[in-house]
Amino acid sequence: MIYVRNAWYVAAWTQDLEVEKPLAIDLLGEPVVIWRSQRGDIAALENRCVHRLAPLSLGRCEGDKLRCMYHGFLYSRDGHVSEIPGQDVIPASAKVKSYPVTEKHSWIWVWMGDPDKADEALIPPAVGFDDPNYILGRGHFDYAAEARLISDNLCDFSHLTYVHANSFGAGDDFAKTAPNIAALDRGVRFSRWITGTAGPAARSNDELIDAWSSYDYLIPGVLLMWSGSFKRGYAEECKYGPPQDLDDAIRGVTFTSQAVTPMTEKTSRYFFSWGPHVKHGDEALRDILMGVAGQAFAEDKTMIEAQQAILDKTETPRVLPSAHDRGVVMFNKLVERLAKEERSVDASAA
Amino acid sequence: MIYVRNAWYVAAWTQDLEVEKPLAIDLLGEPVVIWRSQRGDIAALENRCVHRLAPLSLGRCEGDKLRCMYHGFLYSRDGHVSEIPGQDVIPASAKVKSYPVTEKHSWIWVWMGDPDKADEALIPPAVGFDDPNYILGRGHFDYAAEARLISDNLCDFSHLTYVHANSFGAGDDFAKTAPNIAALDRGVRFSRWITGTAGPAARSNDELIDAWSSYDYLIPGVLLMWSGSFKRGYAEECKYGPPQDLDDAIRGVTFTSQAVTPMTEKTSRYFFSWGPHVKHGDEALRDILMGVAGQAFAEDKTMIEAQQAILDKTETPRVLPSAHDRGVVMFNKLVERLAKEERSVDASAA
Amino acid sequence: MIYVRNAWYVAAWTQDLEVEKPLAIDLLGEPVVIWRSQRGDIAALENRCVHRLAPLSLGRCEGDKLRCMYHGFLYSRDGHVSEIPGQDVIPASAKVKSYPVTEKHSWIWVWMGDPDKADEALIPPAVGFDDPNYILGRGHFDYAAEARLISDNLCDFSHLTYVHANSFGAGDDFAKTAPNIAALDRGVRFSRWITGTAGPAARSNDELIDAWSSYDYLIPGVLLMWSGSFKRGYAEECKYGPPQDLDDAIRGVTFTSQAVTPMTEKTSRYFFSWGPHVKHGDEALRDILMGVAGQAFAEDKTMIEAQQAILDKTETPRVLPSAHDRGVVMFNKLVERLAKEERSVDASAA
């Protein structure tokens, strides 16, 4: 698997990292333990005791430290062993890898690359539960599939017409037209107007509107999308560019943040939130949206895990990209370029 | 695994291939999708979309075509893509493998070899539900074992005495004597008289009879057997050859069709039907026979999957054939010879 | 995996080997079948029929023989085939490996090495249900982990403080001090006094005592431990050496026998018994002890299987031994030395 390492990966929902309950997750194939101290600090270490490789995630929090509960090695937040029961001297080699970790927009982010380059400005601007403008629900699914397959899926929404025929309910026309696609520094932007429509199936309306949606798919695999309904003709007013003002939306403004995290070569965790703008909905609408999302994301999972199973049976897999793969190809090339740059920096540093 | 490719493999019971419900099965390690259109035509394709390798078996039937429900590629029965949503030109390479497929004797048969050689005359003459002479029941079992092990089992009925001590109930003598074994063009014929017997355990009778049974085991792995009870002395009248006339049977005429289909290297599907001749039984007897068969075939499965598990633990497996393996060896040599011939034809064609 | 072959491995509890019910177990990766005849004799053979590799453990006992229930090959206790149904001549090669096997201290022991060296004097002196001095309970756990990891665990009791914080309840001090460790011919002896203590958590007492415990960890992986409470000051009387007389114990004398058996490279079976001396307890105390042991051994299993899972994710696992690993290292070096000696004997014999 080729992944960018100098990036922030979503490891958990903030809400799921409880105080003094260490959480284990594999990230890019590396076992990681994350914990939150009583004081509220979080830390992320290699989840593998230097002593005999027991997982520290079965450990006990003591102050801001974490004790391996096999034979009691005590770890500082920086990965150094600070106590070995029954032994006075602690060898310098008694340390595990420590990962930059931070909490933002309701997600726990772990930096998997060079710690010196861990820059919080690179955290994608997701919308978290701390944003007063949105009423969100959240969830996550574990995939028995490579993360790249999920990213591919998210960079080509023409699948909405087929995979989600029974949930999101995009019509045939949706798959026949392409969104606007634009390169970003660390991602790809997809946007489109659908003019004179009744709106999304689950929230359609007699009054025809111009529907806008736009999402950025960002390194390492974060989707941030907002959608809204505008009065008929508004798209033309904007010359089919982005809405001049979100406040012009007459209804249906929602935001969804999604993150695809590669755990191992063929397992991934997919995090998602969705909900209406406070001016355009309430908890009840949020619950309806989450119901639709739950069904739709289960449809994706069924398809992508089946795709992975076929891949596993295929000696030399080849794909035949279609016109809709433009965004997929752009994002994958970006990943490859950034990964390659990282490797050449590593090589020249060595 | 060595298998003959120029052969018809049973992929399903006719009854299990419902209209517009695509069915996925691996055949000789290749993922295959089979579907029946509203009009009733069946088709079999490689179960792997050219686009991104999603399984077409999750697709939607549209007329006599099949649409991949990931991004909407539409497939004709011959494997060509006839529509790519959002794209005008369809590349010539946009096609998947198409398999000759036909329906006969209540089975769906797929030809795994050179399509030009697909000759329906090579379909083994099984007895299907369309045959008015027999009252049949049917079933199938999935094995976690290589198909060859099931074929080996079916070519040596001495296992009836041991594996099926509690079901078919053949006695010790059965395993001490050998059937007549004869080579066929594409199989092996096993037949035997048991004279002066009370008949099979489940259907024994006070009146002693001469019991005849004969089965062909045919490429690629199809067993067709008929049995019947004749009056005491009849075997001698026939000079211990085949009965002169099936109508001479005084009771107990039954027919069973069985097929062993290699799915992957170590998984197989085993299809079977059994039932009495209309003159010798009714639905009630059919149900009794299916009850016995269900128990017996579960006994086979237990033994053969256990054998496979031991094989998997054995670095260099060696067998020690016994006298009863004559039929096993004949059939396996036939498979090897035919497979070798195919390969040499392929090589000279190349 | 490096294991000593010239050793007796525990394959089952005596009570679990029922008359004429063959028992299958993998030992050091070899499939073994053990059975007890109606007369009471036990035998152990390679669990793999010479004919087509079916497991003999699915077979039928006939007198002191075992019949493969696939095609009826009959095996003598020494592994020779004595009957092949339908065949008069039995080839000399028709035999499977036979293992020295014996029953002692309520365990079935199988010798995995050179049969000529199978010496019952090498059976560790476990305490079985035939010992009138102890009231025992027993059990076994299957591990998805290499046996060596369980042995490592048993050779370093400092884990009691951490893994068993909620069951055995050894305090922090326990992990800060080391037991006396002494080499034995075929094992390592661990012993310690804890003076002026209230005794083990589950059986603590107002009256402070001197607590003694001592265990031998013996090739191939057998732990034999006795513990007892002595009057305050007794340890000093003994100059902190072993108690002069077990009868001096004032309460709490118990004995536990434990055995770790490698099944395959990454699966193991762990057998254990525990109970009070008849002078120091009854069935009720035995049941309390077994309740504690059940919880504690499940704690070990959770930790060790998690450790194995981390090991499996680690490309080049390295350990960092601590002061408490002295016993672990001694035992592993003993295993390596004995295994090496065996190999050099084998090599010079070849």
XYZ file of N, CA and C in Angstrom, chain A residues 33-173:
423
model
N -1.323 2.746 20.343
C -2.218 2.919 21.491
C -2.360 4.420 21.771
N -3.576 4.830 21.997
C -3.854 6.242 22.293
C -4.566 6.291 23.637
N -4.166 7.220 24.494
C -4.901 7.328 25.750
C -5.053 8.777 26.187
N -6.052 8.960 27.025
C -6.343 10.280 27.556
C -6.192 10.205 29.069
N -5.347 11.077 29.592
C -5.106 11.040 31.037
C -6.281 11.676 31.787
N -6.282 11.484 33.097
C -7.300 12.112 33.943
C -7.316 13.616 33.726
N -6.114 14.176 33.496
C -5.995 15.623 33.308
C -6.503 16.050 31.943
N -6.653 15.070 31.020
C -7.209 15.392 29.715
C -6.215 15.347 28.562
N -4.918 15.196 28.893
C -3.923 15.120 27.825
C -4.052 13.803 27.069
N -3.773 13.872 25.782
C -3.760 12.623 25.043
C -2.360 12.345 24.536
N -2.067 11.056 24.366
C -0.764 10.622 23.869
C -0.972 9.410 22.993
N -0.024 9.222 22.058
C -0.101 8.060 21.164
C 1.263 7.404 21.082
N 1.315 6.104 21.394
C 2.571 5.362 21.359
C 2.416 4.103 20.504
N 3.549 3.597 20.077
C 3.615 2.255 19.502
C 2.994 1.304 20.516
N 2.067 0.485 20.076
C 1.321 -0.374 20.998
C 2.023 -1.716 21.189
N 3.258 -1.664 21.717
C 4.087 -2.868 21.753
C 5.174 -2.656 22.786
N 5.027 -3.288 23.897
C 6.000 -3.114 24.985
C 7.380 -3.591 24.548
N 8.410 -2.799 24.912
C 9.792 -3.187 24.560
C 10.208 -4.488 25.211
N 9.563 -4.845 26.318
C 9.979 -6.005 27.083
C 9.711 -7.296 26.321
N 8.419 -7.606 26.155
C 8.072 -8.860 25.464
C 6.935 -8.664 24.470
N 6.759 -7.419 24.026
C 5.845 -7.091 22.933
C 4.357 -7.217 23.276
N 4.052 -7.194 24.561
C 2.634 -7.166 24.924
C 2.046 -5.823 24.510
N 0.745 -5.792 24.207
C 0.140 -4.520 23.809
C -0.072 -3.607 25.013
N 0.388 -2.369 24.881
C 0.219 -1.398 25.965
C -1.254 -1.013 26.121
N -2.051 -1.296 25.097
C -3.476 -0.943 25.171
C -4.205 -1.762 26.228
N -3.579 -2.858 26.706
C -4.150 -3.582 27.850
C -3.627 -3.003 29.158
N -2.960 -1.860 29.061
C -2.290 -1.280 30.212
C -3.179 -0.419 31.094
N -2.549 0.120 32.135
C -3.260 0.935 33.132
C -2.702 2.352 33.118
N -3.583 3.334 33.093
C -3.141 4.725 33.140
C -2.769 5.089 34.567
N -1.606 5.715 34.730
C -1.168 6.181 36.045
C -0.675 7.616 35.861
N -1.477 8.584 36.296
C -1.144 9.990 36.014
C -1.140 10.179 34.517
N -0.056 10.776 34.000
C -0.022 10.920 32.540
C 0.799 9.797 31.903
N 1.049 8.745 32.690
C 1.828 7.624 32.167
C 0.937 6.399 31.915
N 1.518 5.440 31.239
C 0.776 4.229 30.897
C 1.626 3.021 31.299
N 1.057 2.143 32.129
C 1.827 0.988 32.591
C 1.398 -0.264 31.823
N 2.374 -0.954 31.259
C 2.107 -2.245 30.636
C 1.672 -3.211 31.721
N 0.549 -3.862 31.526
C 0.045 -4.724 32.588
C 0.476 -6.180 32.440
N 1.558 -6.399 31.642
C 2.102 -7.754 31.651
C 3.122 -7.858 32.792
N 4.213 -7.063 32.710
C 5.201 -7.121 33.791
C 5.496 -5.746 34.380
N 4.629 -4.770 34.069
C 4.681 -3.516 34.803
C 5.590 -2.424 34.289
N 6.149 -2.541 33.089
C 6.951 -1.441 32.547
C 6.062 -0.192 32.466
N 6.609 0.932 32.919
C 5.827 2.175 32.941
C 6.342 3.124 31.854
N 5.431 3.639 31.036
C 5.812 4.475 29.886
C 5.395 5.921 30.096
N 6.321 6.813 29.745
C 5.990 8.238 29.670
C 5.312 8.515 28.338
N 4.706 9.682 28.269
C 4.018 10.079 27.050
C 4.937 10.125 25.837
N 6.237 10.302 26.061
C 7.170 10.391 24.929
C 7.703 9.011 24.509
N 7.196 7.951 25.159
C 7.581 6.606 24.748
C 8.714 6.000 25.566
N 9.327 6.806 26.445
C 10.406 6.270 27.272
C 9.857 5.470 28.441
N 10.570 4.387 28.752
C 10.217 3.606 29.940
C 10.785 4.328 31.150
N 9.944 4.597 32.110
C 10.433 5.319 33.290
C 10.508 4.421 34.516
N 10.036 3.213 34.422
C 10.139 2.287 35.564
C 10.071 0.858 35.072
N 10.988 0.035 35.581
C 10.924 -1.410 35.324
C 10.907 -2.093 36.688
N 9.787 -2.684 37.082
C 9.693 -3.280 38.423
C 10.811 -4.302 38.664
N 11.471 -4.173 39.800
C 12.512 -5.129 40.171
C 13.853 -4.835 39.540
N 13.994 -3.690 38.920
C 15.236 -3.370 38.218
C 15.539 -1.888 38.394
N 16.780 -1.570 38.748
C 17.109 -0.176 39.043
C 17.474 0.617 37.803
N 18.278 0.002 36.942
C 18.767 0.720 35.760
C 17.816 0.512 34.584
N 17.526 1.603 33.920
C 16.669 1.507 32.733
C 17.514 1.768 31.508
N 17.647 0.785 30.628
C 18.516 0.979 29.456
C 17.964 2.071 28.544
N 18.879 2.745 27.860
C 18.481 3.840 26.966
C 17.579 3.338 25.855
N 17.736 2.059 25.487
C 16.937 1.514 24.393
C 15.497 1.208 24.815
N 15.225 1.430 26.116
C 13.876 1.115 26.600
C 12.904 2.226 26.248
N 12.534 2.264 24.979
C 11.535 3.247 24.565
C 10.811 2.748 23.325
N 9.586 3.213 23.186
C 8.826 2.876 21.979
C 8.573 4.155 21.188
N 8.142 3.970 19.966
C 7.846 5.098 19.078
C 6.694 5.912 19.648
N 6.849 7.242 19.594
C 5.780 8.126 20.033
C 5.273 8.894 18.818
N 3.981 9.037 18.721
C 3.380 9.711 17.557
C 2.798 11.060 17.970
N 3.033 12.106 17.160
C 2.290 13.354 17.375
C 0.803 13.050 17.293
N 0.052 13.576 18.223
C -1.379 13.303 18.252
C -2.089 14.553 18.738
N -3.237 14.819 18.143
C -3.978 15.987 18.586
C -5.464 15.750 18.387
N -6.235 16.669 18.919
C -7.674 16.513 18.968
C -8.268 17.760 18.341
N -9.064 17.604 17.300
C -9.624 18.792 16.648
C -10.854 18.382 15.857
N -11.860 19.269 15.830
C -13.083 18.980 15.076
C -13.675 17.631 15.475
N -13.565 17.271 16.760
C -14.114 16.028 17.313
C -13.399 14.758 16.852
N -12.262 14.908 16.223
C -11.510 13.719 15.848
C -10.157 13.702 16.552
N -9.654 12.512 16.817
C -8.285 12.315 17.290
C -7.430 12.070 16.048
N -6.434 12.926 15.845
C -5.583 12.843 14.648
C -4.188 12.374 15.052
N -3.663 11.405 14.313
C -2.307 10.910 14.569
C -1.452 11.175 13.330
N -0.269 11.755 13.579
C 0.669 12.058 12.487
C 1.587 10.848 12.307
N 1.574 10.257 11.111
C 2.305 8.999 10.913
C 3.687 9.195 10.307
N 4.055 10.438 10.019
C 5.338 10.655 9.353
C 6.389 11.234 10.285
N 7.260 12.034 9.719
C 8.359 12.658 10.446
C 7.766 13.606 11.507
N 8.007 13.328 12.790
C 7.405 14.139 13.853
C 7.768 15.614 13.731
N 8.945 15.906 13.195
C 9.351 17.307 13.078
C 8.481 18.078 12.096
N 7.807 17.355 11.242
C 6.975 18.023 10.231
C 5.511 18.064 10.612
N 5.211 17.584 11.806
C 3.801 17.531 12.219
C 3.267 18.948 12.410
N 2.469 19.374 11.459
C 1.993 20.752 11.452
C 0.471 20.714 11.549
N -0.061 21.292 12.631
C -1.507 21.210 12.830
C -2.268 21.984 11.757
N -1.580 22.863 11.053
C -2.251 23.572 9.958
C -2.665 22.621 8.848
N -2.047 21.444 8.842
C -2.389 20.472 7.790
C -3.627 19.644 8.129
N -4.192 19.840 9.301
C -5.413 19.113 9.657
C -6.584 19.630 8.824
N -7.231 18.742 8.098
C -8.356 19.193 7.268
C -9.449 19.845 8.114
N -10.056 20.929 7.571
C -11.033 21.713 8.345
C -12.401 21.036 8.416
N -12.433 19.879 9.090
C -13.694 19.162 9.265
C -14.624 19.960 10.160
N -15.888 19.606 10.145
C -16.851 20.228 11.058
C -17.117 19.253 12.194
N -16.769 19.681 13.405
C -16.933 18.808 14.563
C -18.156 19.174 15.386
N -18.330 18.438 16.478
C -19.500 18.666 17.326
C -19.400 19.980 18.095
N -18.225 20.605 18.030
C -18.033 21.883 18.690
C -18.470 23.053 17.792
N -18.866 22.730 16.569
C -19.304 23.807 15.670
C -20.788 24.082 15.910
N -21.113 25.303 16.376
C -22.505 25.582 16.745
C -23.439 25.670 15.530
N -22.859 25.709 14.322
C -23.696 25.885 13.138
C -24.377 24.605 12.664
N -23.868 23.466 13.142
C -24.410 22.205 12.620
C -24.881 21.279 13.746
N -25.912 20.501 13.425
C -26.468 19.506 14.357
C -26.111 18.136 13.786
N -25.075 17.519 14.373
C -24.460 16.355 13.722
C -24.804 15.035 14.394
N -24.758 13.993 13.601
C -24.700 12.614 14.090
C -23.402 12.003 13.603
N -23.028 10.867 14.152
C -21.720 10.307 13.765
C -21.746 8.790 13.835
N -20.739 8.169 13.235
C -20.610 6.715 13.288
C -19.283 6.299 12.687
N -19.033 5.007 12.691
C -17.889 4.486 11.944
C -18.171 3.047 11.549
N -17.552 2.661 10.442
C -17.673 1.285 9.939
C -16.274 0.719 9.773
N -16.101 -0.548 10.101
C -14.829 -1.207 9.791
C -14.973 -1.979 8.485
N -14.007 -1.795 7.618
C -14.005 -2.444 6.309
C -12.972 -3.564 6.268
N -13.358 -4.672 5.657
C -12.379 -5.697 5.287
C -11.927 -5.389 3.866
N -11.288 -4.246 3.715
C -10.851 -3.800 2.389
C -9.773 -2.740 2.557
N -8.957 -2.633 1.538
C -7.901 -1.622 1.505
C -8.517 -0.227 1.485
N -7.920 0.707 2.211
C -8.465 2.064 2.279
C -8.553 2.722 0.909
N -7.602 2.429 0.034
C -7.603 3.064 -1.278
C -8.914 2.822 -2.030
N -9.481 1.629 -1.850
C -10.744 1.333 -2.537
C -11.865 2.247 -2.050
N -11.821 2.623 -0.785
C -12.848 3.526 -0.254
C -12.607 4.941 -0.775
N -11.345 5.338 -0.834
C -11.024 6.658 -1.406
C -11.470 6.718 -2.856
N -11.185 5.664 -3.604
C -11.619 5.636 -5.012
C -13.132 5.854 -5.097
N -13.844 5.190 -4.218
C -15.303 5.299 -4.195
C -15.727 6.740 -3.923
N -15.042 7.399 -3.009
C -15.445 8.748 -2.614
C -15.037 9.803 -3.630
N -14.124 9.451 -4.531
C -13.708 10.393 -5.561
C -14.497 10.199 -6.852
N -15.482 9.363 -6.847
C -16.334 9.205 -8.033
C -17.773 8.964 -7.581
N -18.520 10.069 -7.511
C -19.889 9.976 -6.990
C -20.882 9.425 -8.013
N -20.404 9.073 -9.210
C -21.348 8.471 -10.152
C -21.884 7.154 -9.578
N -21.215 6.621 -8.577
C -21.716 5.381 -7.954
C -23.032 5.621 -7.205
N -23.337 6.889 -6.901
C -24.597 7.162 -6.175
C -25.808 6.624 -6.931
N -25.762 6.738 -8.264
C -26.888 6.280 -9.082
C -27.108 4.769 -8.949
N -26.033 4.034 -8.735
C -26.129 2.570 -8.750
C -26.076 1.975 -7.346
N -24.953 2.208 -6.660
C -24.804 1.622 -5.318
C -25.927 2.120 -4.402
N -26.289 3.377 -4.569
C -27.240 3.979 -3.631
C -28.609 4.224 -4.262
N -28.961 3.389 -5.252
C -30.253 3.533 -5.925
C -31.395 3.506 -4.908
N -31.218 2.753 -3.814
C -32.292 2.616 -2.827
C -32.140 3.511 -1.600
N -31.068 4.304 -1.535
C -30.874 5.144 -0.338
C -30.806 6.626 -0.754
N -29.655 7.082 -1.237
C -29.560 8.486 -1.632
C -30.467 8.777 -2.833
N -30.640 7.768 -3.674
C -31.619 7.896 -4.750
C -31.282 8.942 -5.795
N -29.995 9.040 -6.186
C -29.650 9.892 -7.338
C -30.184 9.209 -8.592
N -30.686 9.970 -9.520
C -31.266 9.380 -10.723
C -30.214 9.033 -11.769
N -30.660 8.451 -12.886
C -29.759 8.064 -13.969
C -28.969 9.252 -14.506
N -29.626 10.407 -14.563
C -28.956 11.584 -15.118
C -27.709 11.950 -14.329
